[in-house]
XYZ file of C-alpha atoms in Angstrom:
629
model
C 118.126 70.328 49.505
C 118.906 66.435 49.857
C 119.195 65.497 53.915
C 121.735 64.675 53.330
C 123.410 68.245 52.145
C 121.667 69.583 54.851
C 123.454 67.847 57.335
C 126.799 68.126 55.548
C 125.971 72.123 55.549
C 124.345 72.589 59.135
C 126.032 69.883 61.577
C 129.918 71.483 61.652
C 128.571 74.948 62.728
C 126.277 72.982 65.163
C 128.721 70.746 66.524
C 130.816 74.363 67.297
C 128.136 75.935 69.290
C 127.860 72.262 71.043
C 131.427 72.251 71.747
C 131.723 76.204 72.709
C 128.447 75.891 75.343
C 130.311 72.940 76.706
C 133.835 74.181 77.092
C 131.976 77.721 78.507
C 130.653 74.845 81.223
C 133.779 74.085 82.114
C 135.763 77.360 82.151
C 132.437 78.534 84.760
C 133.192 75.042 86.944
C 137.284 75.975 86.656
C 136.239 79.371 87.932
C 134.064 79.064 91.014
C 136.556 76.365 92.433
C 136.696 77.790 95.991
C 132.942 77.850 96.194
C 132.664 74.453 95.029
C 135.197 73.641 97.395
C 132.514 74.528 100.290
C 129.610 72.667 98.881
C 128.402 70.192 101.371
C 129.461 66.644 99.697
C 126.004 65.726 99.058
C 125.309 68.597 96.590
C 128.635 69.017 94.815
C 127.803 66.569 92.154
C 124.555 68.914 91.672
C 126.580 71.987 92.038
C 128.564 71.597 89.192
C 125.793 70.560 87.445
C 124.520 73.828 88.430
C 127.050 75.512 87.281
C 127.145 74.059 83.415
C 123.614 74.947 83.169
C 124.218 78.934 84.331
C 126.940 79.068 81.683
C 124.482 77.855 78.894
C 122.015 80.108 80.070
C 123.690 83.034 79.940
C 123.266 82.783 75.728
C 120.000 82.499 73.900
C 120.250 79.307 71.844
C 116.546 79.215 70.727
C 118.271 79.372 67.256
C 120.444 76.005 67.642
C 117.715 74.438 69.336
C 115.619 74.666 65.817
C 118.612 73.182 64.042
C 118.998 70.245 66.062
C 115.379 69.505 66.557
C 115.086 69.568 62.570
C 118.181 66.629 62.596
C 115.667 64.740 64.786
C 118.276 64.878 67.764
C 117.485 66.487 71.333
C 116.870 70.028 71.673
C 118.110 70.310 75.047
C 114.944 71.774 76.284
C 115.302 68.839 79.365
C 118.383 68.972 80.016
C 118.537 70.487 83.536
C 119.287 67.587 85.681
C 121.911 66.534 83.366
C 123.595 69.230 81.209
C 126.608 68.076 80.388
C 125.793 64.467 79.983
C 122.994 65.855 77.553
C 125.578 68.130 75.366
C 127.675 65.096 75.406
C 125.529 62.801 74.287
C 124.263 64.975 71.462
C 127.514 66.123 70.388
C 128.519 62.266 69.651
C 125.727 61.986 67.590
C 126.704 64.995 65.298
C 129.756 63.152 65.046
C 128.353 60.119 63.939
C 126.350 62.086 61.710
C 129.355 63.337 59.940
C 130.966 60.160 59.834
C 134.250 61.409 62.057
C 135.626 60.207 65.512
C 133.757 60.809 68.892
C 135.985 63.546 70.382
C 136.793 63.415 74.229
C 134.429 65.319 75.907
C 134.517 66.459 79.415
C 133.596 63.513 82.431
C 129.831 64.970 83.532
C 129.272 65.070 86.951
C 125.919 63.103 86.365
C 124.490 61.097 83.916
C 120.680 60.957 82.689
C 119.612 58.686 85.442
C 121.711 60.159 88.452
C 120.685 63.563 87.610
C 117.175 63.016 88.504
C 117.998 60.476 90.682
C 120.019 63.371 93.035
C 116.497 65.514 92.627
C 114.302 62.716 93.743
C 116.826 61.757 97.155
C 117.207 65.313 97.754
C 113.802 65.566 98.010
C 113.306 62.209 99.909
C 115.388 63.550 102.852
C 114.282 66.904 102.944
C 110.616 66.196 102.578
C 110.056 62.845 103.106
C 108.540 59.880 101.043
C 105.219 60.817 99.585
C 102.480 58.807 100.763
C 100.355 56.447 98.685
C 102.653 56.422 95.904
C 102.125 60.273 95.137
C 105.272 62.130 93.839
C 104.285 65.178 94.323
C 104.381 66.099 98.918
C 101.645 68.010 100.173
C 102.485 70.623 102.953
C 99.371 72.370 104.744
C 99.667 75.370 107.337
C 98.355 74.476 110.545
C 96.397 77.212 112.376
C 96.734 78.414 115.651
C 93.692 75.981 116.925
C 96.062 72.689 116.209
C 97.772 73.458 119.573
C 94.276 72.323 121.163
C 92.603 70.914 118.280
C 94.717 67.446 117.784
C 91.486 66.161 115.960
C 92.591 68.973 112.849
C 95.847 67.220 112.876
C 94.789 63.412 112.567
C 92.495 64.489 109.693
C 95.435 66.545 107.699
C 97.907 63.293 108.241
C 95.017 60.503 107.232
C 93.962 62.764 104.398
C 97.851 63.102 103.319
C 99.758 65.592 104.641
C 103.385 65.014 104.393
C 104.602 68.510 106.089
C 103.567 70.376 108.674
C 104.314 73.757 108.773
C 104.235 75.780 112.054
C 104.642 79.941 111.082
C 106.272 81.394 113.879
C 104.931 84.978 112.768
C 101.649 83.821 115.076
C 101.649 82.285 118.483
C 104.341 81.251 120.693
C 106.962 78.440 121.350
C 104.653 76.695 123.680
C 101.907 76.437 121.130
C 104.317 75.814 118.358
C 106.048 72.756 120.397
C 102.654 71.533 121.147
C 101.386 70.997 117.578
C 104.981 69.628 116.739
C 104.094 67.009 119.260
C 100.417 66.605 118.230
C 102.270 66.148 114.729
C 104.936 63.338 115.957
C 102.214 61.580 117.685
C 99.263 61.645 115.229
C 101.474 60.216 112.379
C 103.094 57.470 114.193
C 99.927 56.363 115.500
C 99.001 56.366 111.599
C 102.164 54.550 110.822
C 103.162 57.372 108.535
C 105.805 60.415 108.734
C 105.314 63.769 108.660
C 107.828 66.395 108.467
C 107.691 69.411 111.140
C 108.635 72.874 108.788
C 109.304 76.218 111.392
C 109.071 79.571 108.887
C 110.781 81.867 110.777
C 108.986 85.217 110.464
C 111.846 88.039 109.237
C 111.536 91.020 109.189
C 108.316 91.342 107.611
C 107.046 94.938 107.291
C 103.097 95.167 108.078
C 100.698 97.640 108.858
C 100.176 98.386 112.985
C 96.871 98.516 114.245
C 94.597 100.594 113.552
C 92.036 102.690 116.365
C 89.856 100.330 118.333
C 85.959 100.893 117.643
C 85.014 98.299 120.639
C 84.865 94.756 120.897
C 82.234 92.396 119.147
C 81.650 89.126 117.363
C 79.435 87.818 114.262
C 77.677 85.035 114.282
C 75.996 84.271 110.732
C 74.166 80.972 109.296
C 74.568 79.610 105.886
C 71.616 80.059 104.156
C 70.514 78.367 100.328
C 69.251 80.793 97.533
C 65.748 80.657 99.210
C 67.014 82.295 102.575
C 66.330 78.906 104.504
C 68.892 78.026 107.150
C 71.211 75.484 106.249
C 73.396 75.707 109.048
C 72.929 77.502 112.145
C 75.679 79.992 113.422
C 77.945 78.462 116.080
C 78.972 79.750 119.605
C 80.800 78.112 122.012
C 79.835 79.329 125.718
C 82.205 78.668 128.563
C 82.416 79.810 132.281
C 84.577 82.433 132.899
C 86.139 80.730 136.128
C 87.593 78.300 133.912
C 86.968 78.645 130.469
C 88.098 75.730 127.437
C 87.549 75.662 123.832
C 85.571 73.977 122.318
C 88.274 71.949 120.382
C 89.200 71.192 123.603
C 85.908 70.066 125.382
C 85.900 66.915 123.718
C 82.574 67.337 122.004
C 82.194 65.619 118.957
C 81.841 68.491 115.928
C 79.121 69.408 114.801
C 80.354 68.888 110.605
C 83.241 68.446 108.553
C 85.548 71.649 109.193
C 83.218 72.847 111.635
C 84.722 76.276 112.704
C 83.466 77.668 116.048
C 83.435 81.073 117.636
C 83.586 80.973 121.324
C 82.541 83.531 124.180
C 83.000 83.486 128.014
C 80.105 83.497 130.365
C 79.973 85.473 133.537
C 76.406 85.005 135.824
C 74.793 81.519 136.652
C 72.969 78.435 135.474
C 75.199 77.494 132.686
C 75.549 73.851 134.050
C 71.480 73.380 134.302
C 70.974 73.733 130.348
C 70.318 70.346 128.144
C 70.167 70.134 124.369
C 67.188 71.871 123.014
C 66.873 74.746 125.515
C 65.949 77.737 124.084
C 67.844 81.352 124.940
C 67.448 84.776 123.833
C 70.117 88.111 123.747
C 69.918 90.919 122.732
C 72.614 92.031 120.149
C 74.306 95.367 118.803
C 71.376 96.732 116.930
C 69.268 96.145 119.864
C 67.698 93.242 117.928
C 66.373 90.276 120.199
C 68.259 87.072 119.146
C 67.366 83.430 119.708
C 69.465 80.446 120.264
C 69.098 76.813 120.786
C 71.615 74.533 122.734
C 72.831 72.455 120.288
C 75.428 70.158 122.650
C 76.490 70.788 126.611
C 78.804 69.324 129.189
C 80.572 70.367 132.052
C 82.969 72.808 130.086
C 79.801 74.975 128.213
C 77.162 74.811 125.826
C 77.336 74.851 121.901
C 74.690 77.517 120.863
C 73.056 77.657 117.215
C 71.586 80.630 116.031
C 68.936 81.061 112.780
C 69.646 84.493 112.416
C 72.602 86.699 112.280
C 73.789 88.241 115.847
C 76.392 90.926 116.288
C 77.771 90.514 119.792
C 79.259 92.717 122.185
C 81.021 92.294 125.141
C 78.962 92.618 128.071
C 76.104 91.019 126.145
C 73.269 89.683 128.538
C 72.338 86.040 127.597
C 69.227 84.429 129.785
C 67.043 81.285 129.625
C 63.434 81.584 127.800
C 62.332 77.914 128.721
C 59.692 78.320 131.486
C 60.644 74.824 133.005
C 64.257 74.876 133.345
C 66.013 76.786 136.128
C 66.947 80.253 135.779
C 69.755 81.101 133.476
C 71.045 84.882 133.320
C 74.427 85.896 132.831
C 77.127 88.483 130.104
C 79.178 87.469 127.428
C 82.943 88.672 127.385
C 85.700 87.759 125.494
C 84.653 89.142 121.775
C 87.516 90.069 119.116
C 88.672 94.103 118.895
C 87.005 95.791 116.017
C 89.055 97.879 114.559
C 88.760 101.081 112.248
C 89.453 100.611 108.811
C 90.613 102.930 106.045
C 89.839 103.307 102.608
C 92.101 104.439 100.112
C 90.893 106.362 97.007
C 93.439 107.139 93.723
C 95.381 110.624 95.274
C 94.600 110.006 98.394
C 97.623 110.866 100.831
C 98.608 107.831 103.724
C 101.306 108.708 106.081
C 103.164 105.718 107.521
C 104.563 106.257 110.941
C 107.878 104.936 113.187
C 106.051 105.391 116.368
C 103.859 102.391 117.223
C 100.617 104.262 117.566
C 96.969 103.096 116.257
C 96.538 104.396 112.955
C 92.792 106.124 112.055
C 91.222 107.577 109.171
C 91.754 111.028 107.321
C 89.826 113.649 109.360
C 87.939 115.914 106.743
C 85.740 119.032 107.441
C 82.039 119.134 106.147
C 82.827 119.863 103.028
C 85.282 116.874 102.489
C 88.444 118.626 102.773
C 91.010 116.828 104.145
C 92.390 118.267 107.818
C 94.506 115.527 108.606
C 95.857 112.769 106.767
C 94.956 108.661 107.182
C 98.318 107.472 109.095
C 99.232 104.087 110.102
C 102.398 102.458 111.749
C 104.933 100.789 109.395
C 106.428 97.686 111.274
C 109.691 97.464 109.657
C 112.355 100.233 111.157
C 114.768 100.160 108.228
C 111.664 101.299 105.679
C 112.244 104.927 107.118
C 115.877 104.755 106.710
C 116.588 103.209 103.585
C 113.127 103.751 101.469
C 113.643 107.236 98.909
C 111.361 109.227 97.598
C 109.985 108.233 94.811
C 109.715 104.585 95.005
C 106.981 102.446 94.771
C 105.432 100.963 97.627
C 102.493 98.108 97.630
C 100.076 97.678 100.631
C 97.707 94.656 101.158
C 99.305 92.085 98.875
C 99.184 94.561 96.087
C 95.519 95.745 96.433
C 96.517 98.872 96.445
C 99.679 100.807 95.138
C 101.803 104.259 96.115
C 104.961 106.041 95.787
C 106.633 108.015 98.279
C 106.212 111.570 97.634
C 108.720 112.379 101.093
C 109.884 111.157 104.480
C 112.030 111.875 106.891
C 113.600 109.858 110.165
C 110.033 109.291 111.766
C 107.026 108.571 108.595
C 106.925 108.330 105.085
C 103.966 110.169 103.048
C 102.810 107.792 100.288
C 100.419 108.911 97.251
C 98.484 106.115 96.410
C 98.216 105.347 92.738
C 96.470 102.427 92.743
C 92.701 101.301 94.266
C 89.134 100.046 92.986
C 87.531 102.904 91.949
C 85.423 102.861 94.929
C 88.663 102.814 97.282
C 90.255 100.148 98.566
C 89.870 99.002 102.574
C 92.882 98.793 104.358
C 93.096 96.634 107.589
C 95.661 96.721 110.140
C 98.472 93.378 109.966
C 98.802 93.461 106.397
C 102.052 93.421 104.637
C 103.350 96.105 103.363
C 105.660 95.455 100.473
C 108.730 98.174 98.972
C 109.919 96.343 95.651
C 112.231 99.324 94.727
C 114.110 99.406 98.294
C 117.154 98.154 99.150
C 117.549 97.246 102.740
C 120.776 96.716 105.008
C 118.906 94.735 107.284
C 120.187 91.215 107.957
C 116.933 88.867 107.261
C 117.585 87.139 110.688
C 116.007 88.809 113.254
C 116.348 88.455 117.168
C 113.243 86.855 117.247
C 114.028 84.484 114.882
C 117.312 83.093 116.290
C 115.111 82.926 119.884
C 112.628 80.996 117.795
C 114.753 78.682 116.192
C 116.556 78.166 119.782
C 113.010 77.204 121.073
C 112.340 75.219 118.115
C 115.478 73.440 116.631
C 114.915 70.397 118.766
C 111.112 69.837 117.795
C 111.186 70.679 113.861
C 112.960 69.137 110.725
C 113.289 72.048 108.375
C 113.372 75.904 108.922
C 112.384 78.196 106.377
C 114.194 81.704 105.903
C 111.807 84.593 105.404
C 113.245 87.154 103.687
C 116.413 85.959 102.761
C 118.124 88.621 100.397
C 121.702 87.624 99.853
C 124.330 84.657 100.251
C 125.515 86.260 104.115
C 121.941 85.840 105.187
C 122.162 82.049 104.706
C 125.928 81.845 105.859
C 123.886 83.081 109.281
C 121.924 81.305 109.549
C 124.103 77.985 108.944
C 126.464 79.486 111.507
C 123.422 79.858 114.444
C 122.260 75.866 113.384
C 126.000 75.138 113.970
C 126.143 77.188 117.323
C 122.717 74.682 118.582
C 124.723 71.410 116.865
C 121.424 71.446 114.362
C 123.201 71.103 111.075
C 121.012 68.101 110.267
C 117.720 70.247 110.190
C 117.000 70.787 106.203
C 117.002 74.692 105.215
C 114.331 76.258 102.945
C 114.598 79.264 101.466
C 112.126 81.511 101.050
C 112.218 83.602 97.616
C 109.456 86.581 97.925
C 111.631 89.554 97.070
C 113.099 90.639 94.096
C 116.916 90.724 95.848
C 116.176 87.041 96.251
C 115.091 86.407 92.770
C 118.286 88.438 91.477
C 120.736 86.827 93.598
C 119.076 83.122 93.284
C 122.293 81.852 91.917
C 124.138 82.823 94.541
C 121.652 82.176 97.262
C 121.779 78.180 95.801
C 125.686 77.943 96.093
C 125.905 79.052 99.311
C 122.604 76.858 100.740
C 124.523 74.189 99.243
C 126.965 74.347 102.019
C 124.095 72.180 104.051
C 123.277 68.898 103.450
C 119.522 69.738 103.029
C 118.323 72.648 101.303
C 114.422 73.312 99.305
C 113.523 76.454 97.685
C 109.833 77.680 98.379
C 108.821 80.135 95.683
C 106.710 82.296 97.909
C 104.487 83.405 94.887
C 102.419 86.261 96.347
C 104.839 88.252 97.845
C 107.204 87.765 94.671
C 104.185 88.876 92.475
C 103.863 92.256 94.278
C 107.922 92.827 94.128
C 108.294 91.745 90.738
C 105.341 92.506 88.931
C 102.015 90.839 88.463
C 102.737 90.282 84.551
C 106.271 88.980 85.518
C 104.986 86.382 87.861
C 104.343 83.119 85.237
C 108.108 84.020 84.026
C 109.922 84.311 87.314
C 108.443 81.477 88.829
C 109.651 79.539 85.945
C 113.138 80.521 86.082
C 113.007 79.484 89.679
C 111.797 75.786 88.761
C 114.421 75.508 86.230
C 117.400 76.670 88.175
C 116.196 74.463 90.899
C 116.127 71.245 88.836
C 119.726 72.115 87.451
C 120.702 72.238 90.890
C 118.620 69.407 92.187
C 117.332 71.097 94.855
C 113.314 70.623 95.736
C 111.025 73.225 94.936
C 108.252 73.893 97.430
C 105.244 75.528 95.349
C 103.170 77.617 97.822
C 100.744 80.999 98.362
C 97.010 80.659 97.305
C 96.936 76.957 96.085
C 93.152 76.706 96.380
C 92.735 79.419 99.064
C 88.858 79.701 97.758
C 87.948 76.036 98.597
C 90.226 76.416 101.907
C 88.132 79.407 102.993
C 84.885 78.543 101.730
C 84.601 74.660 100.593
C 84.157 75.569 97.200
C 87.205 75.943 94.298
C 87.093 78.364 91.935
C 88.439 77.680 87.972
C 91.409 79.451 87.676
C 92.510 78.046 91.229
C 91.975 74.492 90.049
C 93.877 74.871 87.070
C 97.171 76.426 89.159
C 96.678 73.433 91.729
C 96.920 71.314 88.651
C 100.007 72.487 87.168
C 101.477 72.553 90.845
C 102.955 69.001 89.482
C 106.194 69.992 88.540
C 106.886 71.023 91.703
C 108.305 68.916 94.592
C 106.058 69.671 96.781
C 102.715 71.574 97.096
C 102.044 74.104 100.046
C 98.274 74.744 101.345
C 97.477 77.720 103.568
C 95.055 77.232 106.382
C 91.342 77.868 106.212
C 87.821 76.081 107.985
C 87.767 73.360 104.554
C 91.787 72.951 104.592
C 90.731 68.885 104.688
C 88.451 68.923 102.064
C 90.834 71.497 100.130
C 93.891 68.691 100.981
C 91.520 65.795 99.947
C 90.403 67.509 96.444
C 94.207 68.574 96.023
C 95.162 65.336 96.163
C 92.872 64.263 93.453
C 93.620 66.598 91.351
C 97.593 65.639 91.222
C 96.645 62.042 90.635
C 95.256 63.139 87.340
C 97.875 65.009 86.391
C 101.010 62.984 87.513
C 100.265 60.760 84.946
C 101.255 63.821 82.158
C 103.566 65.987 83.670
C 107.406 65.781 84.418
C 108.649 69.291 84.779
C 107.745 70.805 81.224
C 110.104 71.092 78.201
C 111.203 74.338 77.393
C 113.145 76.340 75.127
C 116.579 78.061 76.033
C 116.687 81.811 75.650
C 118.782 83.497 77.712
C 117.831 83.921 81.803
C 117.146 87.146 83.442
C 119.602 86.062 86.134
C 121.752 83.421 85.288
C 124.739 85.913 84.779
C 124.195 86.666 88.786
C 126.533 84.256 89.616
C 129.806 85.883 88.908
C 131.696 87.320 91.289
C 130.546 85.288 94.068
């Protein structure tokens, strides 16, 4: 077939789906009036822009996308900042293809350069400009330590962080409002900015604790492959009387993300020792333990240790150097150790209403079980609207169950899924139930206390949990109630009623005049389904775009390197195609610098190839959510 038969066969029927995607684009629009109606006037451009692409992708136009693509003409696979512009502009050239008038075609609310522009402001005010030319922001989660360690902070904001963001599931207000400040201060000394994000905490269902075994703390060196001591295990020794960190103590540290365990000291001669003294204790195992004093000033001592020390509380720590004074006193102050279980295939965990610690199964001497392993369940509403049957994920989806019964006061889970060893359970992780629906709003008491400790001091508050469009309409109305309309509002998608009502969620966030989308990709992996995640994550970024609301990437971006300096392959790779997101999130850890510094590098090499990323237009999962809002 001549071209140009091909075109006089294939561009009328092509010009009809053009015309029928774009009139269904209009009829959605004409529809959801009254919600457009309440879109804050910053977003209603984007919102009907929003809307045009939900009517497309309600069909699955892989088909047409073939046939235009083989006329050499767009195949719409960018087209979410600009959807109607983009049908426009391709139906005109089918028309000049045929030879027959340009039709009128329905005014777009943007055009190719203000749809992205509307992304890129949106962004600008929510986020802030990226520094050093970057397009991509970097947020980092500070740890509890940057309420004394302001030294953390001025590394994060030289190194490039562009948002700050305080979790108000750990801690208190006074801590919280005392890294905000550290924040403020640190970045105008810098002469940069630095946006202050509050995640509220939800109602996040975790495990309780579990039975106390006593109190004691390890301190290890890092050793090569040889065994020789690299670096010497760090303790930080104050006086009980009046103890202060070591952050705090105004020591210089020791190394790059020096992280340092600290113990109080009860007895006497702590203020005779110098660098280089030499003291012994004697640990758990009864093994004699030798440290040096590595630094000292009128707060404590900074002790290194060659070999590894389990201490206990009550400890007895003394001076071996025959020509110092006399130094003999106890250590206090070491973490709870706490009982952990381990969960085999069948095994049988009852989680309980009553806040009590949880133990182990108790089995007789010939392994029979007497009494199952319970633990406390954190979220109320799991033991009034969880049914048997469902599915229920512990431990970010290390280990898997379904409800076999329950009744007003625990829940008896199977487990169905653990290493074939067993899996170890610890107490404060989350428990997730993918198959439950809860009527529980996702703003808790706490959280509207929080945010009225923390409206004044932040610049964007994230919503845990959020579920459905009433859950952000409360949260507007509370930001109203403290005159804090102006703070921007991210939302939080980590459960699958999220994901499902997405659509919805985005119209009615909309209403402010700053909203961002974090796509909180662990817990949504567990709700969803590993195999699911690459998909739904996806869908998010797209839906996002069409809307031209920022999309905060976050959960596990180079978690290795934060925890242990190194990266590992697959992590670099997911940092790397982070880029099409508006902004990167890093979780805390001892190397978060180094991780933020090697982050960093990493999008500079791949700004250069990455815009979003074409795709092709089947039909979305959830883009039919939207009616009936």
């Amino acid at each position: 077939m001549t071209l140009s038969a091909d075109l006089e066969t294939c561009s009328h029927p092509l010009l009809a789906q053009l015309v029928a995607l774009r009139d269904e684009g209009v009829r959605m629009e004409q529809a959801l009036e009254t919600e457009l109606a309440a879109v804050s006037p910053e977003f209603h451009a984007s919102a009907r822009n929003f809307l045009h692409y939900l009517a497309i992708r309600q069909h699955d136009i892989r088909p047409l996308q073939r046939d235009l693509a083989a006329l050499g003409l767009s195949s719409l696979g960018v087209l979410e900042s600009h959807v109607m512009a983009s049908l426009n502009a391709v139906t005109a050239r089918l028309e000049d293809i045929r030879g027959q008038d340009e039709t009128e075609k329905p005014e777009p609310p943007v055009d190719f350069v203000t749809g992205l522009g509307l992304l890129q402001s949106h962004a600008d005010l929510l986020l802030g400009t990226p520094n050093d030319g970057r397009e991509v922001r970097i947020m980092v989660t500070l740890p509890s330590e940057a309420a004394q360690d302001r030294e953390l902070i001025r590394a994060l904001i030289h190194s490039g962080m562009e948002v700050a963001r305080i979790n108000c599931a750990h801690d208190d207000a006074e801590a919280w409002k005392t890294m905000a400040r550290h924040v403020r201060e640190e970045a105008f000394a810098q002469g940069k900015t630095c946006r202050v994000q509050i995640d509220l905490a939800g109602p996040k269902s975790r495990t309780g604790k579990l039975r106390a075994l006593g109190h004691m703390l390890k301190i290890k060196p890092e050793r090569d492959f040889r065994g020789q001591v690299l670096r010497e295990g760090l303790l930080w020794v104050t006086p009980a009387t009046h103890p202060v960190s070591y952050a705090a103590s105004g020591l210089k540290p020791a190394g790059a993300n020096e992280s340092v365990a600290c113990l109080l000291f009860a007895g006497e001669g702590l203020d005779t020792l110098g660098e280089g003294d030499a003291l012994e204790l004697r640990d758990a195992r009864g093994r004699l333990r030798s440290a040096r004093v590595l630094r000292v000033n009128a707060h404590g001592c900074l002790l290194g240790f060659d070999s590894v020390a389990l201490i206990e509380d009550s400890a007895e720590l003394r001076s071996t150097h025959k020509h110092k004074p006399h130094l003999r006193g106890t250590l206090a102050g070491a973490p709870e150790v706490q009982e952990e279980l381990r969960l085999c295939m069948d095994d049988t965990l009852v989680l309980t209403r009553a806040e009590l610690p949880g133990q182990a199964a108790e089995v007789d001497a010939a392994g029979r079980v007497l009494e199952p392993a319970r633990l406390h369940c954190s979220l109320e509403a799991a033991f009034v609207d969880a049914r048997a049957g469902q599915a229920v994920w512990l431990d970010d989806g290390r280990i898997g169950a379904r409800i076999e019964r329950m009744n007003a006061e625990t829940i008896e889970l199977r487990i169905t899924y653990a290493a074939p060893e067993g899996s170890r359970l610890k107490a404060e992780k989350g428990i997730n139930f993918p198959d439950t629906y809860f009527h529980v709003p996702a703003l808790t008491e706490k959280d509207v206390q929080d945010l009225e400790a923390m409206h004044a001091h932040c610049d964007l508050v994230a919503f845990s949990f959020v579920r459905e469009p009433a859950d952000v309409a409360l949260l507007q109305s509370h930001l109203a109630r403290l005159q804090a309309n102006h703070l921007g509002i991210v939302l939080k998608i980590e459960n699958r009623q999220a994901f499902e009502n997405l659509p919805r969620l985005l119209l009615a966030g909309m209403r402010s005049p700053q909203l961002g989308v974090m796509v909180a990709r662990g817990d949504l992996a567990v709700e969803l389904g590993f195999e699911r995640l690459s998909e739904v994550q996806e869908e998010i970024i797209w839906l996002c775009e069409a809307a031209h609301v920022p999309v905060i990437w976050a959960t596990q971006i180079l978690e290795n390197m934060a925890k242990s300096g190194a990266p590992s392959r697959p992590e670099v790779t997911d940092a790397a195609m982070s880029i099409r997101a508006e902004c990167v999130m890093l979780n805390k850890g001892p190397h978060i610098v180094s991780a933020l510094d090697f982050l960093i590098r990493v999008l500079a090499r791949m700004e250069g190839h990455y815009s979003k990323r074409m795709a092709t237009l089947r039909k979305l999962s959830i883009a039919g959510s939207v009616k009936g809002v």
